[in-house]
């Protein structure tokens, strides 16, 4: 054999071995890459019903932390002994300066939050670095259909997907790793009704469930479940019946229709489930908190009375089919905007010698409810706030005993609580260490007046009562009245003793949701721009941070690499920022995500100064009648966004301070909608030129008042403030005696 042949064979064998080695190397590299990719996605991918049920304290995996939605964390590295060293670790500025109401979701060091216009952000939870952002491109015109700002309460994360719902009623699933769109579905027919969505989706058993908003605009509420992998609708449960002539979707709707009268379906009926929808993994039930009637005034929507099911109810349905199981109606014949959409909390408690699976609920109407969640039986209903619409609940019937003036049938009546409620959407928390439920409560009143003729305007507010409350001529007096009669508090409620253990007063309404921890702490933000920590057992103030803007979003706590963090979203707006009429004396900062840790040393910049104010010249031929008519029309069509008495929180422009070009083109903006793409649609469907002129006259009159106040000498302002303070205290004393 020639020597060259063995050499050639040897070379071939060597070459083959090299190829095999390189191939093995490639396979190993590919395997490592796949393992790395799996590691990157592993936690989000395996987030399913079981994982959410077995939540660990290091993460914040769901809206209420667990399916029980108790918003409690077992972390205690930050505690009542060292919280005074807490400081800002990082902040993230969004593109807008409006209200933020979201709850962050944190999955192994990655934080998912929503901002204005339903923007979704993925952030590094340790540094605040932006990982990805998704803009669902919500049409700015749809802001008109959102009663309470262009807000959103957060996302859900499930099996590698970040799921969010938009203001224009879409449900969207994004890839948790990079934010690219996986699927999108329209949840409601916007041509039939002007629906919107502001709530956070809930996920369970490969389904995502969401309700909707828009009762004031004349819609019919429902809740829908969708396949989490495809976005395909699985079931739908209507919360109020439709036109009987068109048939009923279910036996539950046929049953509910017997509790309505008149032609309620012409006004939609309301009943939107715009916030709390809770899955119960123990009993495999889904609980829906149902909203107010449309219109609020029952005499209009259901003139013959009736309970009007399922308004203001907690409804239990089969989570797989949406089939009705049971309900408890907290406010029969709702006529005050008393929703039952406030956060639903699940618990197991000892009740009269037995362990009961219960719902704890503190809705708008001011009573704290304990409801057996197996069958809907009412166990307790005690007031946690000032209430005058009902004296108590009859435990034999489970119904409220209303006061004689509650339904304002004879004349306008001041009802407590008012339409803001004794507790609104702001999440409460429960600490098993103290046994207390922490309620972000409010003291509010509203004068319900249905003496004016009612005309339904589709796509506009239709409460059926006068929105513009009695006005005062002095801006100083107005602000003092707001501060006196719109107050907030944090209540530590003992559900066993059915009474408050302690109450911490706040200066304003619209304070944030809360989180409680094993470190004997409760965290809450305030409408005055603070983020604070209190001792969970006694309610003592332990720490405070100046957030430079109102803090409405709900705080969470989590741990990364053994270090505990606390995060909250800050931004003035929402219903309270828009509708409370509070003067703000700096330009609004960007809405922000704020994250804190022990020893954090970052600082926020000061808010920008306002430009000099110069009131526009009023029209010389304006009459007092024009101004009075303009005030009525303004509060009917404009105040929901621009604030009562033309006092804006500045997230939306203050109409008293616009550049002259806006007043020169007032009809083009207000009637023709020349600024629709910026969110200011035209109102020519409900206003004519003469009415627009009257609104303009009223705005300019309020601008003149503001200018006069700014030109007033300080000594005279002090005297006026002193006088109106005494008058406000006197009014408050008379109100207590009444």
Coordinates of C-alpha atoms in Angstrom, one line a residue, residues 81-567:
X81 CA -37.4 50.3 63.6
X82 CA -35.4 51.4 60.5
X83 CA -38.0 52.8 58.1
X84 CA -36.8 56.3 59.0
X85 CA -33.6 55.6 56.9
X86 CA -35.7 54.8 53.8
X87 CA -34.8 56.9 50.8
X88 CA -35.4 57.2 47.1
X89 CA -33.4 54.5 45.1
X90 CA -34.6 55.5 41.6
X91 CA -37.4 57.3 39.8
X92 CA -38.7 56.8 36.2
X93 CA -40.4 59.7 34.4
X94 CA -43.3 58.9 32.0
X95 CA -44.1 61.1 29.0
X96 CA -47.2 62.7 30.6
X97 CA -48.2 64.7 33.7
X98 CA -51.6 63.2 34.5
X99 CA -52.9 60.8 37.1
X100 CA -51.4 57.4 37.7
X101 CA -53.5 54.8 39.5
X102 CA -51.7 51.6 38.7
X103 CA -50.3 48.7 40.8
X104 CA -46.8 47.6 39.6
X105 CA -46.3 43.9 38.9
X106 CA -42.8 42.7 39.8
X107 CA -41.5 39.4 38.4
X108 CA -37.9 38.4 39.5
X109 CA -36.4 41.9 39.1
X110 CA -38.6 43.1 36.2
X111 CA -41.3 45.6 36.9
X112 CA -44.3 46.1 34.6
X113 CA -46.4 49.3 34.9
X114 CA -48.9 51.3 32.9
X115 CA -49.0 55.0 32.4
X116 CA -51.4 57.5 30.8
X117 CA -53.0 56.5 27.5
X118 CA -52.3 52.9 28.4
X119 CA -48.6 53.0 27.8
X120 CA -46.9 49.8 29.1
X121 CA -43.4 50.0 30.5
X122 CA -41.0 47.2 31.5
X123 CA -38.4 48.4 34.0
X124 CA -35.4 47.0 35.7
X125 CA -36.8 46.9 39.3
X126 CA -33.4 47.6 40.8
X127 CA -32.2 50.5 38.7
X128 CA -35.4 51.8 37.0
X129 CA -33.8 51.3 33.5
X130 CA -36.4 51.1 30.7
X131 CA -36.3 47.6 29.2
X132 CA -39.1 48.1 26.7
X133 CA -42.2 50.2 26.1
X134 CA -45.4 49.6 24.2
X135 CA -47.8 52.3 23.0
X136 CA -51.2 50.9 22.1
X137 CA -52.0 54.2 20.3
X138 CA -55.3 55.0 22.0
X139 CA -57.2 57.6 20.0
X140 CA -57.0 60.8 22.0
X141 CA -60.6 61.6 21.1
X142 CA -61.7 58.7 23.4
X143 CA -60.7 60.6 26.5
X144 CA -64.1 62.2 26.3
X145 CA -65.6 58.8 27.2
X146 CA -63.5 58.3 30.3
X147 CA -65.2 59.9 33.3
X148 CA -62.1 60.0 35.4
X149 CA -58.9 60.8 33.4
X150 CA -56.9 58.7 30.9
X151 CA -55.8 56.3 33.6
X152 CA -55.3 52.6 34.0
X153 CA -54.8 50.4 37.1
X154 CA -52.2 48.0 35.7
X155 CA -51.4 44.8 33.9
X156 CA -51.6 41.1 34.5
X157 CA -48.7 38.7 33.8
X158 CA -49.4 35.1 32.9
X159 CA -47.4 32.4 31.0
X160 CA -44.9 34.8 29.5
X161 CA -47.6 37.4 28.5
X162 CA -48.2 40.9 29.8
X163 CA -51.9 41.6 29.4
X164 CA -53.4 45.1 29.4
X165 CA -56.7 46.7 28.6
X166 CA -57.1 50.1 26.9
X167 CA -59.3 53.1 27.3
X168 CA -60.9 52.3 23.9
X169 CA -61.9 48.8 25.2
X170 CA -59.2 46.6 23.7
X171 CA -57.5 43.7 25.4
X172 CA -53.8 43.3 24.4
X173 CA -51.3 40.6 25.1
X174 CA -47.6 41.4 24.9
X175 CA -44.5 39.2 25.1
X176 CA -43.1 39.7 28.6
X177 CA -39.5 39.6 27.3
X178 CA -39.5 42.3 24.7
X179 CA -43.0 43.8 24.6
X180 CA -43.9 42.8 21.0
X181 CA -47.6 42.3 20.3
X182 CA -48.9 38.7 20.6
X183 CA -52.7 39.3 20.2
X184 CA -55.3 42.0 20.4
X185 CA -59.1 41.9 20.7
X186 CA -61.9 44.4 20.9
X187 CA -63.9 43.6 24.0
X188 CA -67.0 45.8 23.2
X189 CA -68.9 47.2 20.3
X190 CA -68.1 50.9 20.5
X191 CA -70.7 51.8 17.9
X192 CA -73.4 50.5 20.1
X193 CA -72.2 52.0 23.4
X194 CA -69.3 54.4 24.4
X195 CA -67.5 51.9 26.5
X196 CA -64.1 52.4 28.0
X197 CA -61.8 50.3 30.3
X198 CA -59.7 51.6 33.2
X199 CA -59.4 48.4 35.4
X200 CA -56.6 45.9 35.6
X201 CA -57.2 42.5 34.0
X202 CA -57.3 39.4 36.2
X203 CA -56.0 36.0 35.1
X204 CA -56.8 32.4 36.1
X205 CA -56.9 29.0 34.5
X206 CA -55.7 30.2 31.0
X207 CA -58.4 32.9 31.0
X208 CA -58.2 36.7 31.3
X209 CA -61.3 38.5 32.5
X210 CA -62.1 42.2 32.2
X211 CA -65.2 44.5 32.7
X212 CA -65.7 48.0 31.4
X213 CA -66.5 51.6 32.3
X214 CA -68.9 54.2 31.0
X215 CA -72.2 54.0 33.1
X216 CA -72.5 57.8 33.2
X217 CA -72.4 57.8 29.4
X218 CA -75.3 55.4 29.0
X219 CA -73.9 51.9 28.6
X220 CA -75.0 48.4 29.5
X221 CA -72.4 46.6 31.7
X222 CA -70.9 43.2 31.2
X223 CA -67.8 41.1 32.1
X224 CA -66.0 38.9 29.6
X225 CA -63.5 36.1 29.8
X226 CA -61.0 35.5 27.0
X227 CA -58.5 32.7 26.2
X228 CA -55.2 33.9 27.4
X229 CA -53.3 32.4 24.5
X230 CA -55.5 33.6 21.6
X231 CA -57.7 36.5 22.9
X232 CA -60.8 34.6 21.8
X233 CA -63.9 35.3 23.9
X234 CA -64.8 32.3 26.2
X235 CA -67.9 33.7 27.9
X236 CA -69.8 36.9 28.7
X237 CA -72.0 37.8 31.7
X238 CA -74.2 40.9 31.5
X239 CA -74.7 42.7 34.8
X240 CA -78.0 44.3 33.9
X241 CA -80.8 43.1 31.6
X242 CA -81.4 44.5 28.2
X243 CA -84.6 45.1 26.2
X244 CA -87.0 42.2 27.1
X245 CA -88.4 42.3 23.6
X246 CA -85.0 41.1 22.3
X247 CA -84.9 38.1 24.6
X248 CA -82.6 37.4 27.5
X249 CA -79.0 36.1 27.3
X250 CA -79.4 33.9 30.4
X251 CA -81.9 32.9 33.1
X252 CA -80.0 35.4 35.4
X253 CA -81.0 38.3 33.1
X254 CA -84.6 37.1 33.0
X255 CA -84.6 37.1 36.8
X256 CA -83.0 40.5 37.0
X257 CA -85.5 42.1 34.5
X258 CA -88.3 41.5 37.0
X259 CA -86.6 44.0 39.3
X260 CA -86.7 46.8 36.8
X261 CA -89.5 49.0 35.5
X262 CA -90.1 51.4 32.7
X263 CA -87.8 51.4 29.6
X264 CA -84.4 51.3 31.4
X265 CA -82.6 49.8 28.4
X266 CA -82.9 53.1 26.5
X267 CA -80.4 54.6 29.0
X268 CA -78.1 51.5 29.0
X269 CA -78.9 50.6 32.6
X270 CA -75.2 51.0 33.8
X271 CA -73.9 48.3 36.0
X272 CA -70.3 48.5 34.7
X273 CA -67.8 46.3 36.5
X274 CA -65.0 48.8 36.1
X275 CA -62.6 47.6 38.8
X276 CA -62.8 44.7 41.2
X277 CA -63.1 41.2 39.7
X278 CA -61.6 38.5 41.9
X279 CA -61.0 34.8 41.4
X280 CA -61.4 32.4 44.4
X281 CA -59.0 29.4 44.0
X282 CA -60.5 27.7 47.1
X283 CA -64.1 27.6 45.9
X284 CA -63.4 28.0 42.2
X285 CA -65.7 31.0 41.9
X286 CA -65.4 34.4 40.3
X287 CA -66.7 37.5 42.1
X288 CA -67.8 40.6 40.2
X289 CA -68.2 44.0 41.8
X290 CA -71.0 45.8 39.9
X291 CA -71.3 49.5 39.5
X292 CA -74.0 52.2 39.6
X293 CA -77.1 52.7 37.5
X294 CA -77.4 54.8 34.3
X295 CA -78.6 57.4 35.0
X296 CA -77.8 57.6 38.7
X297 CA -81.3 58.8 39.5
X298 CA -83.5 55.7 39.7
X299 CA -86.7 57.7 39.1
X300 CA -85.5 58.2 35.5
X301 CA -84.2 54.8 34.6
X302 CA -86.7 52.7 36.6
X303 CA -89.6 55.0 37.5
X304 CA -91.6 52.2 39.2
X305 CA -88.8 51.4 41.6
X306 CA -87.5 47.9 42.1
X307 CA -84.1 46.6 43.3
X308 CA -82.6 46.9 39.8
X309 CA -80.4 43.8 39.8
X310 CA -77.5 43.5 39.6
X311 CA -76.5 47.2 40.3
X312 CA -74.4 47.7 43.3
X313 CA -74.0 44.0 43.9
X314 CA -71.3 41.4 44.3
X315 CA -72.2 38.6 41.9
X316 CA -70.6 35.1 41.9
X317 CA -70.3 33.3 38.6
X318 CA -68.7 30.0 37.4
X319 CA -65.2 31.0 36.3
X320 CA -65.2 28.5 33.4
X321 CA -68.7 29.3 31.9
X322 CA -69.7 32.7 33.4
X323 CA -72.9 31.0 34.7
X324 CA -74.6 32.9 37.6
X325 CA -74.1 31.3 41.0
X326 CA -75.3 33.8 43.6
X327 CA -75.4 37.5 44.4
X328 CA -75.7 39.9 47.3
X329 CA -77.0 43.4 46.5
X330 CA -75.4 46.0 48.8
X331 CA -77.5 48.9 47.7
X332 CA -81.0 47.9 46.4
X333 CA -82.5 50.4 44.0
X334 CA -79.2 52.4 43.7
X335 CA -79.8 56.1 43.1
X336 CA -76.6 57.8 44.5
X337 CA -73.8 56.4 42.3
X338 CA -73.1 53.9 45.1
X339 CA -71.0 51.3 43.2
X340 CA -69.9 47.9 44.6
X341 CA -66.8 48.0 42.3
X342 CA -64.5 48.8 45.2
X343 CA -61.7 46.2 46.0
X344 CA -63.1 42.8 47.0
X345 CA -60.9 41.0 49.6
X346 CA -61.1 37.3 50.4
X347 CA -60.4 35.9 53.8
X348 CA -61.0 33.0 56.2
X349 CA -62.2 34.2 59.6
X350 CA -63.8 33.0 62.8
X351 CA -67.4 34.1 62.9
X352 CA -69.7 33.1 65.8
X353 CA -67.7 30.1 66.6
X354 CA -67.2 28.8 63.0
X355 CA -64.5 29.3 60.4
X356 CA -66.2 31.0 57.5
X357 CA -64.8 31.8 54.0
X358 CA -65.8 35.4 53.6
X359 CA -65.6 38.5 51.4
X360 CA -64.6 41.8 53.1
X361 CA -65.9 44.8 51.3
X362 CA -65.9 48.5 51.9
X363 CA -67.9 50.0 49.0
X364 CA -68.9 53.6 48.3
X365 CA -72.1 53.5 50.5
X366 CA -70.1 53.6 53.7
X367 CA -70.8 50.2 55.3
X368 CA -68.2 47.5 55.8
X369 CA -69.7 44.2 54.7
X370 CA -68.8 40.6 55.7
X371 CA -70.3 38.2 53.2
X372 CA -70.1 34.4 53.2
X373 CA -68.5 33.8 49.8
X374 CA -69.9 30.2 49.5
X375 CA -73.5 31.4 49.3
X376 CA -73.7 35.2 49.5
X377 CA -75.2 35.3 53.0
X378 CA -74.8 38.7 54.7
X379 CA -73.0 38.2 58.0
X380 CA -72.3 41.9 59.0
X381 CA -72.8 45.4 57.7
X382 CA -71.5 48.2 59.9
X383 CA -70.7 51.9 58.9
X384 CA -67.0 52.8 58.7
X385 CA -67.7 56.4 57.7
X386 CA -70.3 59.1 58.2
X387 CA -73.6 57.9 56.7
X388 CA -77.0 59.5 56.5
X389 CA -78.7 57.7 53.7
X390 CA -79.4 54.6 55.8
X391 CA -79.5 54.0 59.6
X392 CA -78.5 50.4 59.6
X393 CA -78.9 47.0 57.8
X394 CA -81.7 44.7 58.8
X395 CA -79.9 41.4 59.4
X396 CA -83.1 39.4 58.9
X397 CA -83.6 40.7 55.4
X398 CA -80.1 41.7 54.6
X399 CA -81.4 45.1 53.4
X400 CA -80.6 48.7 54.4
X401 CA -83.0 50.7 56.4
X402 CA -83.1 54.0 54.5
X403 CA -83.7 57.4 56.0
X404 CA -86.8 59.3 55.0
X405 CA -84.9 61.9 52.9
X406 CA -82.4 59.4 51.3
X407 CA -84.0 59.4 47.9
X408 CA -84.3 63.2 47.5
X409 CA -87.8 63.0 46.1
X410 CA -89.2 66.2 47.7
X411 CA -86.3 68.6 47.4
X412 CA -82.5 68.6 47.0
X413 CA -80.8 66.7 49.9
X414 CA -77.2 66.6 51.1
X415 CA -76.4 62.9 51.3
X416 CA -73.4 61.3 53.1
X417 CA -71.4 59.8 51.6
X418 CA -71.7 61.5 48.3
X419 CA -71.0 60.2 44.8
X420 CA -67.2 60.0 45.5
X421 CA -68.1 57.5 48.2
X422 CA -66.7 56.7 51.6
X423 CA -64.2 54.5 49.8
X424 CA -63.5 54.5 46.1
X425 CA -61.2 52.4 43.9
X426 CA -58.1 52.8 46.1
X427 CA -57.1 49.3 47.3
X428 CA -57.2 48.4 51.0
X429 CA -54.9 45.9 52.7
X430 CA -55.0 43.3 55.5
X431 CA -52.3 42.4 57.9
X432 CA -52.6 39.0 59.6
X433 CA -50.2 40.3 62.2
X434 CA -52.6 43.0 63.5
X435 CA -55.8 41.6 62.2
X436 CA -56.8 45.0 60.7
X437 CA -58.1 45.9 57.3
X438 CA -56.6 49.2 56.2
X439 CA -59.2 51.3 54.3
X440 CA -58.3 54.5 52.4
X441 CA -61.5 56.2 53.5
X442 CA -63.1 59.6 52.7
X443 CA -65.7 62.0 54.1
X444 CA -67.7 63.4 51.2
X445 CA -71.1 64.7 50.7
X446 CA -73.2 65.5 47.6
X447 CA -76.4 67.5 47.2
X448 CA -78.6 65.4 45.0
X449 CA -81.1 67.5 43.0
X450 CA -83.3 66.1 40.3
X451 CA -85.6 69.1 39.9
X452 CA -84.2 70.0 36.5
X453 CA -85.8 68.4 33.4
X454 CA -83.8 65.4 32.2
X455 CA -82.6 64.9 28.6
X456 CA -80.4 62.0 27.7
X457 CA -77.3 62.8 25.7
X458 CA -75.6 59.6 24.4
X459 CA -71.9 59.8 24.7
X460 CA -72.1 62.5 27.4
X461 CA -72.6 62.5 31.2
X462 CA -76.1 61.5 32.2
X463 CA -76.4 61.3 36.0
X464 CA -79.9 62.6 36.1
X465 CA -79.0 65.0 39.0
X466 CA -77.4 68.4 38.9
X467 CA -73.6 68.1 38.7
X468 CA -72.8 71.7 39.5
X469 CA -73.1 72.1 43.3
X470 CA -74.0 75.4 44.9
X471 CA -71.3 77.9 44.1
X472 CA -69.7 80.7 46.1
X473 CA -68.3 84.0 44.8
X474 CA -65.0 84.0 46.6
X475 CA -62.2 81.6 45.4
X476 CA -60.8 81.8 49.0
X477 CA -64.1 80.6 50.5
X478 CA -64.4 77.9 47.9
X479 CA -61.0 76.4 48.7
X480 CA -61.7 76.5 52.4
X481 CA -65.0 74.7 51.9
X482 CA -63.3 72.0 49.8
X483 CA -60.7 71.5 52.5
X484 CA -63.4 71.4 55.2
X485 CA -65.9 69.1 53.6
X486 CA -63.8 66.8 51.4
X487 CA -61.5 64.9 53.8
X488 CA -59.7 61.6 53.7
X489 CA -58.4 59.2 56.3
X490 CA -56.7 55.9 56.8
X491 CA -58.8 53.6 58.9
X492 CA -57.5 50.4 60.6
X493 CA -60.8 48.4 60.7
X494 CA -61.1 45.4 63.0
X495 CA -63.4 43.0 61.1
X496 CA -64.0 40.8 64.1
X497 CA -65.0 43.6 66.5
X498 CA -66.6 45.5 63.5
X499 CA -65.1 48.8 64.5
X500 CA -62.1 51.1 63.8
X501 CA -59.0 50.3 65.9
X502 CA -57.5 53.6 64.9
X503 CA -58.0 56.4 62.3
X504 CA -55.4 58.6 60.8
X505 CA -56.9 61.8 59.2
X506 CA -55.7 63.2 55.9
X507 CA -56.2 66.8 54.6
X508 CA -57.7 65.8 51.2
X509 CA -59.6 63.1 49.4
X510 CA -58.1 60.8 46.8
X511 CA -55.2 59.4 48.8
X512 CA -53.6 56.3 47.5
X513 CA -54.2 52.6 48.1
X514 CA -52.1 50.8 50.8
X515 CA -49.8 47.9 51.4
X516 CA -49.1 46.4 54.8
X517 CA -46.0 44.4 55.7
X518 CA -44.6 42.0 58.3
X519 CA -42.3 44.8 59.4
X520 CA -45.3 46.4 61.2
X521 CA -45.7 48.9 58.5
X522 CA -48.5 50.4 56.3
X523 CA -47.5 52.5 53.3
X524 CA -49.8 55.1 51.7
X525 CA -49.5 58.1 49.4
X526 CA -51.4 61.3 49.9
X527 CA -53.2 63.8 47.7
X528 CA -51.0 66.5 49.2
X529 CA -47.9 64.9 47.6
X530 CA -46.4 62.7 50.3
X531 CA -45.5 59.1 50.4
X532 CA -45.7 57.9 54.0
X533 CA -45.2 54.9 56.3
X534 CA -47.2 54.3 59.5
X535 CA -47.0 51.7 62.2
X536 CA -49.5 49.0 61.4
X537 CA -50.5 48.4 65.0
X538 CA -51.0 52.0 66.2
X539 CA -51.1 54.2 63.1
X540 CA -48.1 56.3 64.2
X541 CA -46.4 58.3 61.4
X542 CA -42.9 57.0 61.0
X543 CA -41.6 58.3 57.7
X544 CA -42.5 60.7 54.9
X545 CA -41.2 61.6 51.4
X546 CA -42.1 64.6 49.3
X547 CA -43.2 63.2 46.0
X548 CA -43.8 66.7 44.4
X549 CA -47.2 65.6 43.2
X550 CA -50.2 63.7 44.4
X551 CA -49.6 60.0 45.0
X552 CA -52.7 57.9 44.0
X553 CA -51.2 54.7 42.7
X554 CA -51.1 51.7 45.0
X555 CA -47.7 50.8 46.6
X556 CA -46.1 47.4 46.4
X557 CA -43.0 45.9 48.0
X558 CA -40.6 43.2 46.7
X559 CA -37.1 41.9 47.1
X560 CA -34.2 41.4 44.7
X561 CA -31.0 39.7 45.7
X562 CA -32.0 39.9 49.4
X563 CA -32.7 43.7 49.4
X564 CA -36.3 44.9 50.0
X565 CA -37.8 47.7 47.9
X566 CA -41.0 49.7 48.0
X567 CA -42.5 51.2 44.8

